[in-house]
Each structure stands twice: as structure tokens, then as C-alpha cells.
Amino acid sequence: MDFQGVGAIAAAVVAAVGIPTALVVGRWQMKAAIRAAEESSRAGFAQAEASYRAALDAVRAEAVNAHSQWRRGLRRDAYTALLLAAHQARTAGRLLTEGSVEDRVSRGVFATQGAALAEARIAIQEAALVVALEGPEQPAIKAETLVHRCQRFIDVHGLRAEAEEAGHSIRTARAGLAVDDPLSEFVEATDVVRAHIYVYQDGPAALEAELHVRSSPSQIRDLQDVAYAKLSRIPESLRKQGLTYLFASLKHPDLVREERQGADAQFLDAQEEFLAAARAVLDGDSTSQ
């Protein structure tokens, strides 16, 4: 075989060997491209998922923040309503019992502030219910205490005002009457027992025992019985005021003062404690937003 034939055969062999090699190389390149595409796809999916989760977290955080602000607003309104009701009660009680009886009667204070005090009693009870609903526990507990102290304050000031108004009505009705008139005799008997009580030295507890325990003789109790007997003879239209006036006259002045001062101080303490608890909650809600 000549050189030309040998060259042709060699070229054919090279071509035959080159075809599978090209196929193998092409397959490798295709696999590499597929792997690159898969990795790129996975990276794209991971990035998309991360972006979605970030957006979802942002929306969730915004929703939680909006809900916290809404809840804080509800609590703030509830706490404010309770404190305003307490302030209304304190103001009405002070106006109801301050100043001369004659001045308060002439200005209609007993009627107007008595009504305001009754409204405050209802308002603070309603406000405390809302605080209990909105929570949390600590302000709700303090609110309940504040309501009890406020009611005590209202009772003490209301009863004092009622006694003062009754005394004014009795004395006004007595003016100009004869000394032996039943109403005059009742007022005189009440004033006598009141004078003895004012100089009583053994204190409120001993006085209460002496007035109600009949195991031993008692001048004050005898004077009390005389006043009650005189009460039964006054005009029926005045007996309710007369009973209120007499009942108030039988209380030791130290006891009256202690009751009022105690009710005022306890009411103020309860209000301060509730205010501190409310601020703690609202400040905590604010810093957590």
C-alpha cells in the first residue's frame, strides 16, 4: 500500500476515535451546565424564600405592633376613666363638706354635690369593670381596692353632709318656737347629750359600749333615752331629719375625725397605687412596641 493509502486509513482512524471523544466531552459539558443551572435555580429559590420570609416577618411585626398600640390605647382609656371617676368623687366629697352649713344650703350644694357623689359612685364601679376586662392583673387588683376605698370615702362624706343638712333643717324649723314645743324640747335634749359626749374622756370605744350596753347605770345613756323619747313627739315630717341629727350627735368627735381622715388618706393611697400600676403597664407597652 502506498503512502497515500496509509494516510487515508490513518485519517479515518483518527476521525473514528475523535467522534466518541467529542461526544464524551460534550456530555461532560452538558452535565456541568445542568448542574450549574440547578445550583442557580436552588440559589434563586433560596433567595426568593428568604425575601418572602423577610416580608412575612415584617408584616407580622407590623401587625403585632399595631395590635399592641390598639391594646395600649384601650387600656389607657380604661385607666383614665377610672382616675377621672375617682377625681370626681374626691371633688364632690370635698365640696359637699367644706364651708359653713348655711352657705352650702343657700347655694344648693347638698343637692348638687350629693348628686355628683352618687354619680361618681356608679362611674367608678363601671370604670373598674372595664379595667378588669382590659387588664392586666395588677392594675385590676389595684382598681378593685380603689373602688372600695372610694366607696368608703363617699359613705363618710355623704353621711356627714346628711347629718349637717338634717341639723340645719331641724334648727331652722325650731326657730321662733316656744321652749315647751316638742321640737324645741327635742333639740334641747339632743344638745345636752351632745355636750356630754364632747367632753367624754374615755374614748370612742368606751362611749359606744356605754351607750349600748345596759348592764350598769349611765348618765349619757339616760340622756340619750330622753332625746329618743322627745324625738317621737316632733312632727312626723321632721322625724327622719331628727333621727339623723340625733344619731350624728351620739358619735364621739374623735371617731368622726378619725373616720374622715382615715377615709381621705386611704382613698388617696389607693389612687396613687393604681396610678403607679397603670403607668408601669403603659410604659411597658410603649417600650415593647
mmCIF file of C-alpha atoms in Angstrom:
data_model
loop_
_atom_site.group_PDB
_atom_site.id
_atom_site.type_symbol
_atom_site.label_atom_id
_atom_site.label_comp_id
_atom_site.label_asym_id
_atom_site.label_seq_id
_atom_site.Cartn_x
_atom_site.Cartn_y
_atom_site.Cartn_z
ATOM 1 C CA MET A 1 0.000 0.000 0.000
ATOM 2 C CA ASP A 2 1.363 3.334 -0.946
ATOM 3 C CA PHE A 3 1.764 6.298 1.402
ATOM 4 C CA GLN A 4 -1.419 7.881 0.193
ATOM 5 C CA GLY A 5 -3.488 4.892 1.224
ATOM 6 C CA VAL A 6 -1.820 4.704 4.592
ATOM 7 C CA GLY A 7 -2.603 8.392 5.153
ATOM 8 C CA ALA A 8 -6.212 7.864 4.278
ATOM 9 C CA ILE A 9 -6.523 4.957 6.665
ATOM 10 C CA ALA A 10 -4.821 6.952 9.456
ATOM 11 C CA ALA A 11 -7.159 9.873 8.888
ATOM 12 C CA ALA A 12 -10.144 7.546 9.066
ATOM 13 C CA VAL A 13 -8.883 6.035 12.330
ATOM 14 C CA VAL A 14 -8.321 9.474 13.859
ATOM 15 C CA ALA A 15 -11.779 10.549 12.806
ATOM 16 C CA ALA A 16 -13.304 7.386 14.266
ATOM 17 C CA VAL A 17 -11.558 7.964 17.588
ATOM 18 C CA GLY A 18 -12.387 11.710 17.658
ATOM 19 C CA ILE A 19 -16.152 11.240 17.382
ATOM 20 C CA PRO A 20 -16.625 9.370 20.737
ATOM 21 C CA THR A 21 -14.207 11.748 22.424
ATOM 22 C CA ALA A 22 -16.234 14.710 21.260
ATOM 23 C CA LEU A 23 -19.376 13.002 22.485
ATOM 24 C CA VAL A 24 -17.853 12.366 25.904
ATOM 25 C CA VAL A 25 -16.576 15.920 26.185
ATOM 26 C CA GLY A 26 -19.948 17.266 25.101
ATOM 27 C CA ARG A 27 -21.728 15.106 27.675
ATOM 28 C CA TRP A 28 -19.439 16.368 30.401
ATOM 29 C CA GLN A 29 -20.078 19.937 29.367
ATOM 30 C CA MET A 30 -23.845 19.330 29.315
ATOM 31 C CA LYS A 31 -23.791 17.821 32.803
ATOM 32 C CA ALA A 32 -21.772 20.747 34.069
ATOM 33 C CA ALA A 33 -24.249 23.160 32.527
ATOM 34 C CA ILE A 34 -27.186 21.268 34.059
ATOM 35 C CA ARG A 35 -25.529 21.297 37.492
ATOM 36 C CA ALA A 36 -24.826 24.998 37.168
ATOM 37 C CA ALA A 37 -28.433 25.614 36.174
ATOM 38 C CA GLU A 38 -29.706 23.537 39.114
ATOM 39 C CA GLU A 39 -27.445 25.365 41.568
ATOM 40 C CA SER A 40 -28.527 28.693 40.138
ATOM 41 C CA SER A 41 -32.158 27.619 40.433
ATOM 42 C CA ARG A 42 -31.693 26.495 44.037
ATOM 43 C CA ALA A 43 -29.957 29.754 44.874
ATOM 44 C CA GLY A 44 -32.794 31.655 43.256
ATOM 45 C CA PHE A 45 -35.395 29.694 45.183
ATOM 46 C CA ALA A 46 -33.479 30.210 48.448
ATOM 47 C CA GLN A 47 -33.217 33.934 47.805
ATOM 48 C CA ALA A 48 -36.908 34.136 46.908
ATOM 49 C CA GLU A 49 -37.861 32.187 50.036
ATOM 50 C CA ALA A 50 -35.666 34.415 52.194
ATOM 51 C CA SER A 51 -37.240 37.519 50.667
ATOM 52 C CA TYR A 52 -40.723 36.084 51.248
ATOM 53 C CA ARG A 53 -39.964 35.205 54.857
ATOM 54 C CA ALA A 54 -38.475 38.641 55.471
ATOM 55 C CA ALA A 55 -41.556 40.291 54.011
ATOM 56 C CA LEU A 56 -43.812 37.991 56.042
ATOM 57 C CA ASP A 57 -41.887 38.760 59.246
ATOM 58 C CA ALA A 58 -42.144 42.477 58.528
ATOM 59 C CA VAL A 59 -45.897 42.231 58.005
ATOM 60 C CA ARG A 60 -46.268 40.118 61.145
ATOM 61 C CA ALA A 61 -44.185 42.563 63.199
ATOM 62 C CA GLU A 62 -46.227 45.477 61.889
ATOM 63 C CA ALA A 63 -49.457 43.673 62.756
ATOM 64 C CA VAL A 64 -48.210 42.877 66.269
ATOM 65 C CA ASN A 65 -47.110 46.478 66.739
ATOM 66 C CA ALA A 66 -50.468 47.812 65.520
ATOM 67 C CA HIS A 67 -52.323 45.428 67.847
ATOM 68 C CA SER A 68 -50.110 46.451 70.775
ATOM 69 C CA GLN A 69 -50.790 50.116 70.113
ATOM 70 C CA TRP A 70 -54.523 49.432 69.856
ATOM 71 C CA ARG A 71 -54.490 47.437 73.098
ATOM 72 C CA ARG A 72 -52.445 50.109 74.851
ATOM 73 C CA GLY A 73 -54.967 52.733 73.751
ATOM 74 C CA LEU A 74 -57.842 50.711 75.177
ATOM 75 C CA ARG A 75 -56.045 50.260 78.476
ATOM 76 C CA ARG A 76 -55.095 53.914 78.669
ATOM 77 C CA ASP A 77 -58.723 54.941 78.121
ATOM 78 C CA ALA A 78 -59.898 52.488 80.800
ATOM 79 C CA TYR A 79 -57.318 53.674 83.334
ATOM 80 C CA THR A 80 -58.105 57.322 82.585
ATOM 81 C CA ALA A 81 -61.843 56.786 83.075
ATOM 82 C CA LEU A 82 -61.235 55.210 86.486
ATOM 83 C CA LEU A 83 -58.958 58.022 87.636
ATOM 84 C CA LEU A 84 -61.404 60.659 86.418
ATOM 85 C CA ALA A 85 -64.234 58.975 88.326
ATOM 86 C CA ALA A 86 -62.063 58.936 91.452
ATOM 87 C CA HIS A 87 -61.282 62.619 90.962
ATOM 88 C CA GLN A 88 -64.986 63.366 90.536
ATOM 89 C CA ALA A 89 -65.741 61.598 93.818
ATOM 90 C CA ARG A 90 -62.979 63.418 95.684
ATOM 91 C CA THR A 91 -64.063 66.817 94.357
ATOM 92 C CA ALA A 92 -67.740 66.239 95.136
ATOM 93 C CA GLY A 93 -66.958 64.966 98.634
ATOM 94 C CA ARG A 94 -64.765 67.955 99.386
ATOM 95 C CA LEU A 95 -67.322 70.484 98.124
ATOM 96 C CA LEU A 96 -70.100 68.669 99.957
ATOM 97 C CA THR A 97 -68.494 69.008 103.389
ATOM 98 C CA GLU A 98 -66.403 72.188 103.205
ATOM 99 C CA GLY A 99 -67.574 75.630 104.290
ATOM 100 C CA SER A 100 -70.383 76.689 106.573
ATOM 101 C CA VAL A 101 -73.633 74.744 106.547
ATOM 102 C CA GLU A 102 -75.624 77.925 105.906
ATOM 103 C CA ASP A 103 -73.543 78.768 102.847
ATOM 104 C CA ARG A 104 -73.859 75.281 101.426
ATOM 105 C CA VAL A 105 -77.609 75.291 101.976
ATOM 106 C CA SER A 106 -78.027 78.690 100.320
ATOM 107 C CA ARG A 107 -76.024 77.594 97.269
ATOM 108 C CA GLY A 108 -77.766 74.252 96.953
ATOM 109 C CA VAL A 109 -74.507 72.382 97.497
ATOM 110 C CA PHE A 110 -76.098 69.475 99.350
ATOM 111 C CA ALA A 111 -78.337 68.693 96.382
ATOM 112 C CA THR A 112 -75.861 69.271 93.547
ATOM 113 C CA GLN A 113 -72.765 67.719 95.101
ATOM 114 C CA GLY A 114 -74.779 64.936 96.685
ATOM 115 C CA ALA A 115 -75.973 64.003 93.204
ATOM 116 C CA ALA A 116 -72.414 64.312 91.866
ATOM 117 C CA LEU A 117 -71.182 61.995 94.605
ATOM 118 C CA ALA A 118 -73.842 59.420 93.735
ATOM 119 C CA GLU A 119 -72.882 59.633 90.055
ATOM 120 C CA ALA A 120 -69.213 59.190 90.945
ATOM 121 C CA ARG A 121 -70.030 56.019 92.894
ATOM 122 C CA ILE A 122 -71.618 54.486 89.799
ATOM 123 C CA ALA A 123 -68.953 55.832 87.432
ATOM 124 C CA ILE A 124 -66.025 54.380 89.369
ATOM 125 C CA GLN A 125 -67.701 50.969 89.610
ATOM 126 C CA GLU A 126 -68.306 50.921 85.856
ATOM 127 C CA ALA A 127 -64.766 52.102 85.113
ATOM 128 C CA ALA A 128 -63.301 49.382 87.340
ATOM 129 C CA LEU A 129 -65.196 46.734 85.384
ATOM 130 C CA VAL A 130 -63.557 47.944 82.163
ATOM 131 C CA VAL A 131 -60.130 47.887 83.823
ATOM 132 C CA ALA A 132 -60.773 44.306 84.947
ATOM 133 C CA LEU A 133 -61.690 43.423 81.358
ATOM 134 C CA GLU A 134 -58.663 45.091 79.750
ATOM 135 C CA GLY A 135 -56.209 44.011 82.434
ATOM 136 C CA PRO A 136 -53.589 43.051 83.183
ATOM 137 C CA GLU A 137 -53.971 41.578 86.648
ATOM 138 C CA GLN A 138 -52.051 44.091 88.770
ATOM 139 C CA PRO A 139 -53.949 47.240 87.704
ATOM 140 C CA ALA A 140 -57.219 45.305 88.009
ATOM 141 C CA ILE A 141 -56.399 44.403 91.622
ATOM 142 C CA LYS A 142 -55.437 47.994 92.414
ATOM 143 C CA ALA A 143 -58.628 49.215 90.724
ATOM 144 C CA GLU A 144 -60.760 46.991 92.941
ATOM 145 C CA THR A 145 -59.037 48.384 96.029
ATOM 146 C CA LEU A 146 -59.550 51.921 94.744
ATOM 147 C CA VAL A 147 -63.278 51.288 94.292
ATOM 148 C CA HIS A 148 -63.635 50.027 97.876
ATOM 149 C CA ARG A 149 -61.709 52.992 99.271
ATOM 150 C CA CYS A 150 -63.723 55.407 97.134
ATOM 151 C CA GLN A 151 -66.994 53.946 98.368
ATOM 152 C CA ARG A 152 -65.807 54.331 101.947
ATOM 153 C CA PHE A 153 -64.863 57.942 101.225
ATOM 154 C CA ILE A 154 -68.296 58.582 99.690
ATOM 155 C CA ASP A 155 -70.072 56.985 102.657
ATOM 156 C CA VAL A 156 -68.159 59.028 105.235
ATOM 157 C CA HIS A 157 -68.582 62.360 103.467
ATOM 158 C CA GLY A 158 -72.148 61.623 102.434
ATOM 159 C CA LEU A 159 -73.238 60.742 105.967
ATOM 160 C CA ARG A 160 -71.538 63.803 107.388
ATOM 161 C CA ALA A 161 -73.266 66.058 104.860
ATOM 162 C CA GLU A 162 -76.589 64.354 105.520
ATOM 163 C CA ALA A 163 -76.214 64.948 109.261
ATOM 164 C CA GLU A 164 -75.264 68.597 108.755
ATOM 165 C CA GLU A 165 -78.181 69.218 106.424
ATOM 166 C CA ALA A 166 -80.580 67.468 108.813
ATOM 167 C CA GLY A 167 -79.318 69.545 111.729
ATOM 168 C CA HIS A 168 -79.810 72.728 109.718
ATOM 169 C CA SER A 169 -83.369 71.704 108.803
ATOM 170 C CA ILE A 170 -84.226 70.891 112.425
ATOM 171 C CA ARG A 171 -82.805 74.133 113.778
ATOM 172 C CA THR A 172 -84.455 76.190 111.049
ATOM 173 C CA ALA A 173 -87.819 74.601 111.844
ATOM 174 C CA ARG A 174 -87.275 75.210 115.555
ATOM 175 C CA ALA A 175 -86.568 78.938 115.163
ATOM 176 C CA GLY A 176 -89.320 81.022 116.756
ATOM 177 C CA LEU A 177 -90.998 78.100 118.519
ATOM 178 C CA ALA A 178 -91.824 78.132 122.209
ATOM 179 C CA VAL A 179 -89.437 76.481 124.651
ATOM 180 C CA ASP A 180 -92.005 73.836 125.541
ATOM 181 C CA ASP A 181 -92.704 72.954 121.908
ATOM 182 C CA PRO A 182 -91.889 69.262 121.233
ATOM 183 C CA LEU A 183 -89.336 70.199 118.582
ATOM 184 C CA SER A 184 -87.627 72.682 120.907
ATOM 185 C CA GLU A 185 -87.506 70.076 123.655
ATOM 186 C CA PHE A 186 -86.011 67.522 121.273
ATOM 187 C CA VAL A 187 -83.287 69.924 120.125
ATOM 188 C CA GLU A 188 -82.506 70.837 123.725
ATOM 189 C CA ALA A 189 -82.261 67.182 124.769
ATOM 190 C CA THR A 190 -80.028 66.386 121.793
ATOM 191 C CA ASP A 191 -77.752 69.328 122.546
ATOM 192 C CA VAL A 192 -77.400 68.179 126.159
ATOM 193 C CA VAL A 193 -76.332 64.666 125.234
ATOM 194 C CA ARG A 194 -74.025 66.056 122.548
ATOM 195 C CA ALA A 195 -72.323 68.313 125.125
ATOM 196 C CA HIS A 196 -71.695 65.350 127.428
ATOM 197 C CA ILE A 197 -70.243 63.314 124.576
ATOM 198 C CA TYR A 198 -67.894 66.124 123.561
ATOM 199 C CA VAL A 199 -66.255 66.098 126.990
ATOM 200 C CA TYR A 200 -66.255 62.306 127.322
ATOM 201 C CA GLN A 201 -62.744 61.277 128.344
ATOM 202 C CA ASP A 202 -62.636 57.510 127.807
ATOM 203 C CA GLY A 203 -62.576 57.500 124.017
ATOM 204 C CA PRO A 204 -64.907 56.363 121.221
ATOM 205 C CA ALA A 205 -64.860 52.632 122.011
ATOM 206 C CA ALA A 206 -65.808 53.131 125.653
ATOM 207 C CA LEU A 207 -68.543 55.558 124.636
ATOM 208 C CA GLU A 208 -70.062 53.055 122.205
ATOM 209 C CA ALA A 209 -70.068 50.406 124.909
ATOM 210 C CA GLU A 210 -71.652 52.736 127.452
ATOM 211 C CA LEU A 211 -74.401 53.805 125.046
ATOM 212 C CA HIS A 212 -75.386 50.286 124.037
ATOM 213 C CA VAL A 213 -74.577 48.015 126.993
ATOM 214 C CA ARG A 214 -77.201 48.462 129.721
ATOM 215 C CA SER A 215 -75.549 46.380 132.419
ATOM 216 C CA SER A 216 -74.633 49.415 134.527
ATOM 217 C CA PRO A 217 -76.039 52.921 135.113
ATOM 218 C CA SER A 218 -75.006 55.641 132.643
ATOM 219 C CA GLN A 219 -75.868 59.322 132.618
ATOM 220 C CA ILE A 220 -75.113 59.643 128.903
ATOM 221 C CA ARG A 221 -77.337 56.679 128.092
ATOM 222 C CA ASP A 222 -80.140 58.187 130.169
ATOM 223 C CA LEU A 223 -79.784 61.476 128.268
ATOM 224 C CA GLN A 224 -79.815 59.521 125.015
ATOM 225 C CA ASP A 225 -83.067 57.820 126.022
ATOM 226 C CA VAL A 226 -84.625 61.189 126.842
ATOM 227 C CA ALA A 227 -83.661 62.516 123.412
ATOM 228 C CA TYR A 228 -85.169 59.467 121.673
ATOM 229 C CA ALA A 229 -88.368 59.932 123.674
ATOM 230 C CA LYS A 230 -88.541 63.599 122.638
ATOM 231 C CA LEU A 231 -87.952 62.570 119.015
ATOM 232 C CA SER A 232 -91.185 60.564 118.971
ATOM 233 C CA ARG A 233 -93.173 63.733 119.757
ATOM 234 C CA ILE A 234 -91.896 66.031 116.984
ATOM 235 C CA PRO A 235 -93.857 66.464 113.712
ATOM 236 C CA GLU A 236 -93.721 63.335 111.585
ATOM 237 C CA SER A 237 -92.406 65.303 108.601
ATOM 238 C CA LEU A 238 -89.251 66.088 110.593
ATOM 239 C CA ARG A 239 -88.623 62.735 112.257
ATOM 240 C CA LYS A 240 -86.250 61.422 109.622
ATOM 241 C CA GLN A 241 -84.077 64.542 109.862
ATOM 242 C CA GLY A 242 -84.406 64.419 113.653
ATOM 243 C CA LEU A 243 -83.212 60.823 113.795
ATOM 244 C CA THR A 244 -80.258 61.625 111.532
ATOM 245 C CA TYR A 245 -79.367 64.636 113.667
ATOM 246 C CA LEU A 246 -79.577 62.672 116.919
ATOM 247 C CA PHE A 247 -77.626 59.709 115.586
ATOM 248 C CA ALA A 248 -74.809 62.011 114.425
ATOM 249 C CA SER A 249 -74.801 63.763 117.803
ATOM 250 C CA LEU A 250 -74.156 60.455 119.571
ATOM 251 C CA LYS A 251 -70.813 59.880 117.821
ATOM 252 C CA HIS A 252 -67.627 60.788 119.628
ATOM 253 C CA PRO A 253 -65.868 63.729 117.888
ATOM 254 C CA ASP A 254 -62.571 61.835 117.841
ATOM 255 C CA LEU A 255 -64.267 58.984 115.991
ATOM 256 C CA VAL A 256 -65.786 61.380 113.466
ATOM 257 C CA ARG A 257 -62.392 62.961 112.831
ATOM 258 C CA GLU A 258 -60.597 59.611 112.588
ATOM 259 C CA GLU A 259 -63.164 58.247 110.162
ATOM 260 C CA ARG A 260 -62.873 61.226 107.861
ATOM 261 C CA GLN A 261 -59.091 61.458 107.958
ATOM 262 C CA GLY A 262 -58.746 57.709 107.521
ATOM 263 C CA ALA A 263 -61.138 57.597 104.580
ATOM 264 C CA ASP A 264 -59.371 60.513 102.887
ATOM 265 C CA ALA A 265 -55.873 59.074 103.371
ATOM 266 C CA GLN A 266 -56.795 55.540 102.307
ATOM 267 C CA PHE A 267 -58.585 56.826 99.219
ATOM 268 C CA LEU A 268 -55.559 58.894 98.196
ATOM 269 C CA ASP A 269 -53.160 55.986 98.821
ATOM 270 C CA ALA A 270 -55.274 53.638 96.711
ATOM 271 C CA GLN A 271 -55.401 56.183 93.913
ATOM 272 C CA GLU A 272 -51.602 56.580 93.933
ATOM 273 C CA GLU A 273 -51.094 52.805 93.937
ATOM 274 C CA PHE A 274 -53.418 52.349 90.974
ATOM 275 C CA LEU A 275 -51.720 55.186 89.104
ATOM 276 C CA ALA A 276 -48.309 53.568 89.627
ATOM 277 C CA ALA A 277 -49.583 50.192 88.392
ATOM 278 C CA ALA A 278 -51.205 51.808 85.349
ATOM 279 C CA ARG A 279 -48.041 53.700 84.450
ATOM 280 C CA ALA A 280 -45.963 50.538 84.735
ATOM 281 C CA VAL A 281 -48.233 48.764 82.253
ATOM 282 C CA LEU A 282 -48.431 51.647 79.793
ATOM 283 C CA ASP A 283 -44.687 52.320 79.923
ATOM 284 C CA GLY A 284 -44.018 48.633 79.400
ATOM 285 C CA ASP A 285 -46.353 48.507 76.411
ATOM 286 C CA SER A 286 -44.674 51.584 74.953
ATOM 287 C CA THR A 287 -41.129 50.208 75.235
ATOM 288 C CA SER A 288 -42.166 46.847 73.801
ATOM 289 C CA GLN A 289 -43.596 48.393 70.630
#
